[in-house]
């Protein structure tokens, strides 16, 4: 077990940010924590990387207790924080060089490591420019490069693509996947973007109010609760007879439209429609993690722009 | 070994940023100039000579101490900005002990102050301060000790506060009394019992006394007492600082 938590809890006064959370992450997997703002994702990661002490409960990272052996935990991990933490008044290369010193990369391979990671994130040409001339995406890539440069066993990524444009986001997903494979790293990432969890993660935990609501591979999660969603408009509303069909998981009437979750639309759509009476409208779509989230939490994940983008940080020292 | 590299990394970052922030470099040159020529020169034209020296020369050691005091204490505010802007997280999550992080920051602050000391020494030649190579070395080492003590106070306060405004408020309460009751501007030998009590518990008094002894040969206390008092105080502040960094 690369990461394990037992009833891990963090309280800030009255707020319980992480609530008796149990989690096990296997070696080599890309594991996603999906949840809305304020769900406790950052707090969880901060505890795992030893910059925040738990209120109660225990956790192990790479087999080391996060409270008793923080030094050993730190030697095992790399982290990309939600808030950018690269230094504006240093160049990209200088930032990486400092990281080499701080994270005990052997002297003989330092230069080579820097060039290696710069190549991976495609920042070779801008490496000697000051970071305050970088775009948001470039900073994120620099942080990513820094997080992996000392070849950590475990990489924490807190909202790695927060506030980035879709294109950059996909680039970064590719990097993360490639890296995880190449370096045999375990990756624990947090996100409130559905696509990110779906595209990137081997397993996803849905986290809400500091607790895990559901945990599985994205596909399993979707087929478990969401399946496919068929939306129809019946001339004669009859939700009850549809609910009786054995492949129907859930049926809901919203403003005259009937939202039906079924296990396999390809197989059952014909039968469903022939049981629906005359209809005016039909639409079929695959279930998404959003449906899963809705199912477990009763709320939608707000895609609205999250706390603290890079631009809040314009004031530098 | 790796702890030393950690200290070096933290210090290197501070030094690079200091050099790159032009405002900091410029104010580092200007503020001591103002004190020596504005205050020392201005007041000196109406004040009689003190202990056999022109007033400007008499307060020169005090101005050195004061410059180091201000720069060193205020350096603590950067730790608050670092935390606010998350620059510090990278360092806090590194496998480097907090004692080393503190040491790196402390040396960074001392470097800022000692750069100013170099300017001041150069200015000193122009206003005919009686320098010899030995005096310069002694003065430099003494000011380094003072700086280490004062940077540590600043870092202790900075590490325990969240807002830069709060820091300025508190640091002013620390800085001005320390400065006024240190004998930097007037000798401590002929004060009333109240004032002299405050002066004696003020660690900076010993710094000013030592500097005046080194540069002008006017000592109120034995120099070893000055050094011991400051070193003891610096050690206490470093202890407090490391403890504060551990809680960060
Ligand atoms: N330092 C803190 N002090 C007080 N409350 C905090 C602090 N950090 C986080 N919280 C609260 O804990 C909850 C979880 O926050 P966070 O872990 O940042 O969530 P997420 O990363 O999932 O958006 C939120 O309600 C937040 O306001
Ligand atoms: Mg967060």
XYZ file of C-alpha atoms in Angstrom, chain A residues 42 46 49-51 53 71 74-75 77 79 81-91 94-95 98-105 107 110 130 146 312-313 315-317, chain B residues 1-3 5-10 12-14 16-18 20-21 24 75 78-79 81-82 84-98 105 246 248:
82
model
C -6.285 20.204 -0.382
C -1.521 18.851 2.949
C 2.675 15.706 2.557
C 3.234 16.606 6.245
C 2.701 20.350 6.116
C -0.940 17.949 11.263
C 11.230 13.383 7.177
C 9.130 13.983 2.510
C 11.940 12.023 0.949
C 7.139 12.444 -2.359
C 4.121 17.693 -4.888
C 0.490 22.609 -4.962
C -2.851 24.061 -5.903
C -1.371 27.525 -5.541
C 1.695 28.111 -7.660
C 4.815 28.042 -5.531
C 7.539 28.667 -8.087
C 9.546 31.779 -7.461
C 8.745 34.699 -9.738
C 12.061 36.463 -9.451
C 14.057 33.395 -10.367
C 14.372 31.824 -13.785
C 17.092 28.529 -11.057
C 13.860 27.276 -9.538
C 17.094 25.136 -5.870
C 14.797 22.149 -5.851
C 17.760 19.901 -6.626
C 19.533 21.219 -3.546
C 16.507 20.982 -1.300
C 15.534 17.492 -2.404
C 18.974 15.954 -2.261
C 19.497 15.118 -5.909
C 25.455 16.494 -7.460
C 21.755 17.628 -11.251
C 12.295 34.841 -15.267
C 9.948 20.467 -10.382
C -4.722 36.552 -7.561
C -1.079 36.110 -6.924
C 1.442 40.765 -6.033
C 4.848 39.402 -5.473
C 7.230 40.204 -2.712
C 25.846 17.514 4.156
C 22.362 17.669 2.770
C 21.329 19.977 5.615
C 22.915 22.237 1.040
C 19.432 23.004 2.312
C 20.721 26.035 4.215
C 22.658 27.084 1.144
C 19.582 26.715 -1.082
C 17.406 28.846 1.186
C 20.859 31.488 -2.212
C 17.242 32.190 -3.038
C 17.156 35.097 -0.588
C 19.288 36.336 -5.545
C 15.986 37.986 -4.806
C 17.676 40.730 -2.807
C 17.042 41.560 -8.162
C 14.730 43.804 -6.208
C 15.466 47.129 -1.753
C 13.359 41.268 7.032
C 9.200 38.524 3.963
C 8.442 35.276 5.694
C 4.715 37.288 2.210
C 6.364 34.004 1.380
C 0.854 34.274 1.829
C 2.063 33.655 -1.707
C 2.921 30.034 -1.039
C 6.578 30.360 -2.018
C 7.469 28.860 1.311
C 5.563 25.598 0.862
C 8.163 24.207 -1.483
C 10.751 24.654 1.247
C 8.535 23.433 4.080
C 7.779 20.189 2.285
C 11.420 19.522 1.414
C 13.360 16.899 3.367
C 15.344 19.621 5.128
C 14.993 20.292 8.841
C 13.225 23.432 9.975
C 16.525 32.590 6.121
C 8.813 23.959 13.489
C 4.810 26.493 10.734
